[in-house]
Coordinates of C-alpha atoms in Angstrom, one line a residue:
X28 CA 60.1 139.3 197.9
X29 CA 60.4 142.1 195.9
X30 CA 59.2 141.4 198.1
X31 CA 56.0 138.4 198.2
X32 CA 54.0 138.9 201.0
X33 CA 57.2 140.6 202.4
X34 CA 56.2 141.7 200.5
X35 CA 56.4 141.1 198.7
X36 CA 52.7 141.8 198.3
X37 CA 55.0 144.4 198.9
X38 CA 53.0 145.4 197.1
X39 CA 50.4 146.8 198.4
X40 CA 48.1 147.8 197.4
X41 CA 45.2 147.6 198.7
X42 CA 43.0 149.8 197.7
X43 CA 45.0 151.7 195.2
X44 CA 46.3 148.9 192.6
X45 CA 43.2 148.9 190.4
X46 CA 41.5 152.2 191.2
X47 CA 44.4 153.8 190.2
X48 CA 44.6 152.5 186.3
X49 CA 41.9 154.7 185.2
X50 CA 42.9 157.8 187.3
X51 CA 45.3 161.1 185.9
X52 CA 48.7 160.8 186.7
X53 CA 50.0 161.6 190.0
X54 CA 52.5 164.5 190.5
X55 CA 53.6 164.2 194.2
X56 CA 56.3 162.1 194.1
X57 CA 55.9 161.0 197.8
X58 CA 52.3 160.3 197.0
X59 CA 53.3 157.9 194.4
X60 CA 56.2 156.2 196.6
X61 CA 53.6 155.6 199.5
X62 CA 51.0 154.2 197.3
X63 CA 54.0 152.1 195.3
X64 CA 54.9 150.5 199.0
X65 CA 51.3 149.6 199.5
X66 CA 50.8 147.5 196.4
X67 CA 54.3 146.1 196.8
X68 CA 53.8 145.4 200.8
X69 CA 50.7 145.3 202.0
X70 CA 48.4 143.7 199.6
X71 CA 45.7 141.9 201.3
X72 CA 45.0 141.2 205.3
X73 CA 47.8 138.5 205.2
X74 CA 49.5 136.4 203.0
X75 CA 51.8 133.3 202.2
X76 CA 53.9 132.7 199.1
X77 CA 56.9 130.1 198.4
X78 CA 60.4 131.5 197.1
X79 CA 63.2 130.2 195.1
X80 CA 66.3 132.2 194.6
X81 CA 69.0 131.2 192.5
X82 CA 72.2 132.8 192.9
X83 CA 75.2 133.3 190.6
X84 CA 78.6 134.5 191.3
X85 CA 81.1 136.2 188.5
X86 CA 82.4 133.0 187.6
X87 CA 79.0 131.4 187.1
X88 CA 78.8 129.2 190.3
X89 CA 75.2 129.0 191.2
X90 CA 73.5 128.4 194.5
X91 CA 69.6 127.8 195.1
X92 CA 67.8 128.9 198.3
X93 CA 64.2 128.3 199.1
X94 CA 61.9 129.5 201.9
X95 CA 58.1 130.2 202.9
X96 CA 57.3 133.9 203.7
X97 CA 53.7 134.6 206.0
X98 CA 52.7 138.0 206.4
X99 CA 50.3 140.0 208.6
X100 CA 49.2 143.5 208.4
X101 CA 48.0 144.3 211.9
X102 CA 44.6 146.2 212.9
X103 CA 46.2 149.8 212.7
X104 CA 47.1 149.1 209.1
X105 CA 50.7 150.5 209.4
X106 CA 52.0 147.7 210.9
X107 CA 53.2 144.4 209.4
X108 CA 54.6 141.1 210.7
X109 CA 56.7 139.1 208.3
X110 CA 58.7 135.9 209.2
X111 CA 60.7 134.0 206.2
X112 CA 61.3 129.9 207.0
X113 CA 64.3 128.6 204.9
X114 CA 63.9 125.0 204.2
X115 CA 66.7 124.0 201.4
X116 CA 69.4 123.9 201.1
X117 CA 70.6 122.1 204.2
X118 CA 72.7 124.9 205.6
X119 CA 70.2 126.8 206.2
X120 CA 67.5 124.7 206.3
X121 CA 65.6 125.9 209.6
X122 CA 66.6 129.7 209.5
X123 CA 64.2 131.9 210.2
X124 CA 64.4 136.1 208.9
X125 CA 62.0 138.0 211.3
X126 CA 60.4 141.6 210.5
X127 CA 58.0 144.4 212.2
X128 CA 57.6 146.7 209.4
X129 CA 56.4 149.9 210.6
X130 CA 55.3 152.6 207.8
X131 CA 56.7 155.9 209.3
X132 CA 59.4 154.3 211.2
X133 CA 62.3 151.9 210.4
X134 CA 61.7 148.4 210.6
X135 CA 62.8 146.0 213.5
X136 CA 64.6 142.5 211.7
X137 CA 66.0 139.3 213.4
X138 CA 67.3 136.7 212.1
X139 CA 67.2 133.2 214.0
X140 CA 70.3 130.7 213.1
X141 CA 69.6 127.3 214.5
X142 CA 73.1 125.9 214.2
X143 CA 74.1 128.2 217.3
X144 CA 70.5 128.6 218.3
X145 CA 71.0 132.3 218.2
X146 CA 68.7 135.1 217.2
X147 CA 70.5 137.8 215.6
X148 CA 69.2 141.1 215.6
X149 CA 69.7 143.1 212.2
X150 CA 71.7 145.9 213.1
X151 CA 70.4 149.7 211.0
X152 CA 74.0 149.3 209.5
X153 CA 73.5 145.7 208.5
X154 CA 70.2 146.3 206.9
X155 CA 71.8 146.9 203.7
X156 CA 74.2 144.1 203.2
X157 CA 73.4 140.6 202.1
X158 CA 70.6 138.4 202.5
X159 CA 71.1 134.8 203.0
X160 CA 74.4 135.2 200.5
X161 CA 72.6 136.6 197.3
X162 CA 72.3 139.8 195.9
X163 CA 69.4 141.0 197.4
X164 CA 69.8 143.1 200.8
X165 CA 67.5 142.6 204.2
X166 CA 66.3 145.9 203.3
X167 CA 65.0 144.6 199.9
X168 CA 63.1 141.8 201.2
X169 CA 61.1 143.5 203.9
X170 CA 61.0 147.1 202.1
X171 CA 62.9 150.2 202.5
X172 CA 60.9 152.8 204.7
X173 CA 59.8 155.8 202.1
X174 CA 60.4 158.2 205.3
X175 CA 63.8 157.5 205.2
X176 CA 64.6 159.7 201.6
X177 CA 63.6 162.3 199.8
X178 CA 61.9 161.9 196.3
X179 CA 61.9 163.9 192.8
X180 CA 59.3 162.9 190.0
X181 CA 61.7 163.1 186.9
X182 CA 59.2 161.6 184.1
X183 CA 55.9 160.7 183.7
X184 CA 55.0 158.6 180.9
X185 CA 51.8 156.4 179.3
X186 CA 53.4 153.3 181.1
X187 CA 55.6 154.7 184.1
X188 CA 56.6 156.8 186.8
X189 CA 60.2 157.5 187.2
X190 CA 61.3 159.1 190.5
X191 CA 64.7 160.3 192.0
X192 CA 65.5 159.2 195.8
X193 CA 68.3 160.2 198.0
X194 CA 68.5 159.1 201.7
X195 CA 67.8 161.7 204.0
X196 CA 70.8 160.7 206.1
X197 CA 73.7 159.7 203.4
X198 CA 76.0 158.6 206.2
X199 CA 73.7 154.9 206.5
X200 CA 73.7 153.8 202.9
X201 CA 76.3 153.4 200.1
X202 CA 74.1 154.5 197.4
X203 CA 74.6 158.5 196.3
X204 CA 70.6 158.0 195.0
X205 CA 68.6 155.6 193.0
X206 CA 65.9 156.0 190.5
X207 CA 63.1 153.8 190.5
X208 CA 60.4 152.8 187.8
X209 CA 56.7 152.5 188.9
X210 CA 54.7 151.2 186.3
X211 CA 51.5 153.4 186.6
X212 CA 49.0 150.4 185.9
X213 CA 49.7 148.5 188.3
X214 CA 51.9 151.2 191.0
X215 CA 54.4 148.2 191.5
X216 CA 57.8 149.4 191.1
X217 CA 59.4 147.6 188.1
X218 CA 63.1 148.8 188.1
X219 CA 65.3 150.5 190.5
X220 CA 69.2 151.7 189.7
X221 CA 71.7 152.5 192.4
X222 CA 74.2 155.2 191.5
X223 CA 77.7 155.6 193.2
X224 CA 79.6 158.6 194.0
X225 CA 80.8 158.5 190.5
X226 CA 77.2 158.5 189.1
X227 CA 77.6 155.3 187.6
X228 CA 74.9 152.6 188.2
X229 CA 76.3 149.7 190.6
X230 CA 73.3 147.4 191.3
X231 CA 70.6 147.0 189.5
X232 CA 66.7 145.4 189.8
X233 CA 64.3 144.1 187.4
X234 CA 60.9 143.2 187.7
X235 CA 60.9 140.1 184.8
X236 CA 56.7 138.9 185.6
X237 CA 54.0 140.4 187.5
X238 CA 50.8 138.4 188.1
X239 CA 47.4 139.4 189.2
X240 CA 46.7 137.1 192.3
X241 CA 43.9 137.1 193.9
X242 CA 42.9 140.4 192.5
X243 CA 46.4 141.5 193.4
X244 CA 49.1 142.6 191.0
X245 CA 52.2 140.2 192.1
X246 CA 55.8 140.2 191.4
X247 CA 56.1 136.8 190.8
X248 CA 60.0 136.9 189.0
X249 CA 62.3 139.5 190.1
X250 CA 66.4 139.6 189.5
X251 CA 68.9 141.8 191.7
X252 CA 71.9 142.2 189.2
X253 CA 75.3 143.8 190.9
X254 CA 77.6 145.4 188.2
X255 CA 80.5 145.7 189.7
X256 CA 80.9 141.9 190.7
X257 CA 79.2 140.8 187.7
X258 CA 77.0 138.3 190.1
X259 CA 73.0 138.3 190.0
X260 CA 70.4 136.8 192.2
X261 CA 66.8 135.8 190.5
X262 CA 63.7 135.5 192.7
X263 CA 60.6 133.4 192.1
X264 CA 57.7 133.2 193.6
X265 CA 54.8 130.5 193.4
X266 CA 51.5 129.2 195.4
X267 CA 51.0 133.0 196.6
X268 CA 47.9 133.2 198.6
X269 CA 45.9 136.0 200.5
X270 CA 43.7 136.7 202.9
X271 CA 44.1 133.4 204.8
X272 CA 43.6 134.3 208.5
X273 CA 47.1 133.6 209.4
X274 CA 46.6 134.0 213.3
X275 CA 48.7 136.7 214.8
X276 CA 50.0 134.8 217.3
X277 CA 52.2 133.3 215.1
X278 CA 54.3 136.1 214.5
X279 CA 56.1 135.9 217.6
X280 CA 60.1 134.8 219.0
X281 CA 58.4 131.2 220.2
X282 CA 58.0 130.5 216.2
X283 CA 61.5 131.4 215.6
X284 CA 62.7 127.8 217.4
X285 CA 59.2 126.3 216.9
X286 CA 57.8 127.0 213.2
X287 CA 54.5 127.1 213.0
X288 CA 54.3 123.9 210.3
X289 CA 50.6 123.9 209.4
X290 CA 51.1 127.1 207.5
X291 CA 54.2 125.9 205.8
X292 CA 53.6 122.9 204.7

């Protein structure tokens, strides 16, 4: 959704993705994560994708969520608007997740609940909680600001960078640290292990498939596993498009109650 245009372009890239392939290995960990963020969340000027989440709990019971993501990067190339419109199942239909993503500061997030006709602001304390019942967190969908963490480059191979991330404010997160693997060719994050205070991996993200769509490396299949409970959520994307000319005025509070159907169907 990783990522998605939420991303999911998450990807960012923009400029670096393909060009970076032939370059020498990067040595500055912050430069690596910032380029990875661009590739993962900022590909193209805007984008649209359809997503399907398959949620499996620790008893093997399954639920499906389907939604469409619209995304637009503003002219400052730092601020991004994202809206996620749910279509299935019936109990979440017309639910909308709205994000204003900023490169240098934390994001603003809201959830529109149609049954209550209520717009709920996702507080900083809730951003690392379940995204509509899945094993992804709200912060996973829109991306965690790279300025919130310190980074250490652990390893560089011919294929990957592996970095350790530690929150600058540990009281705001449930992990002690995480280790992220970034593909050197695409600069997309392809795996993240989250560690608890006992030094054990309790949560794990894995990218299962990447496709180059309209020139942008794009994650089209990923999985988030909760190793404590045994549950997991797969996320798959289809009909991913970039640079569609989506009007900026679509990304407003008005669209929470009046979705832009021309861009969703």
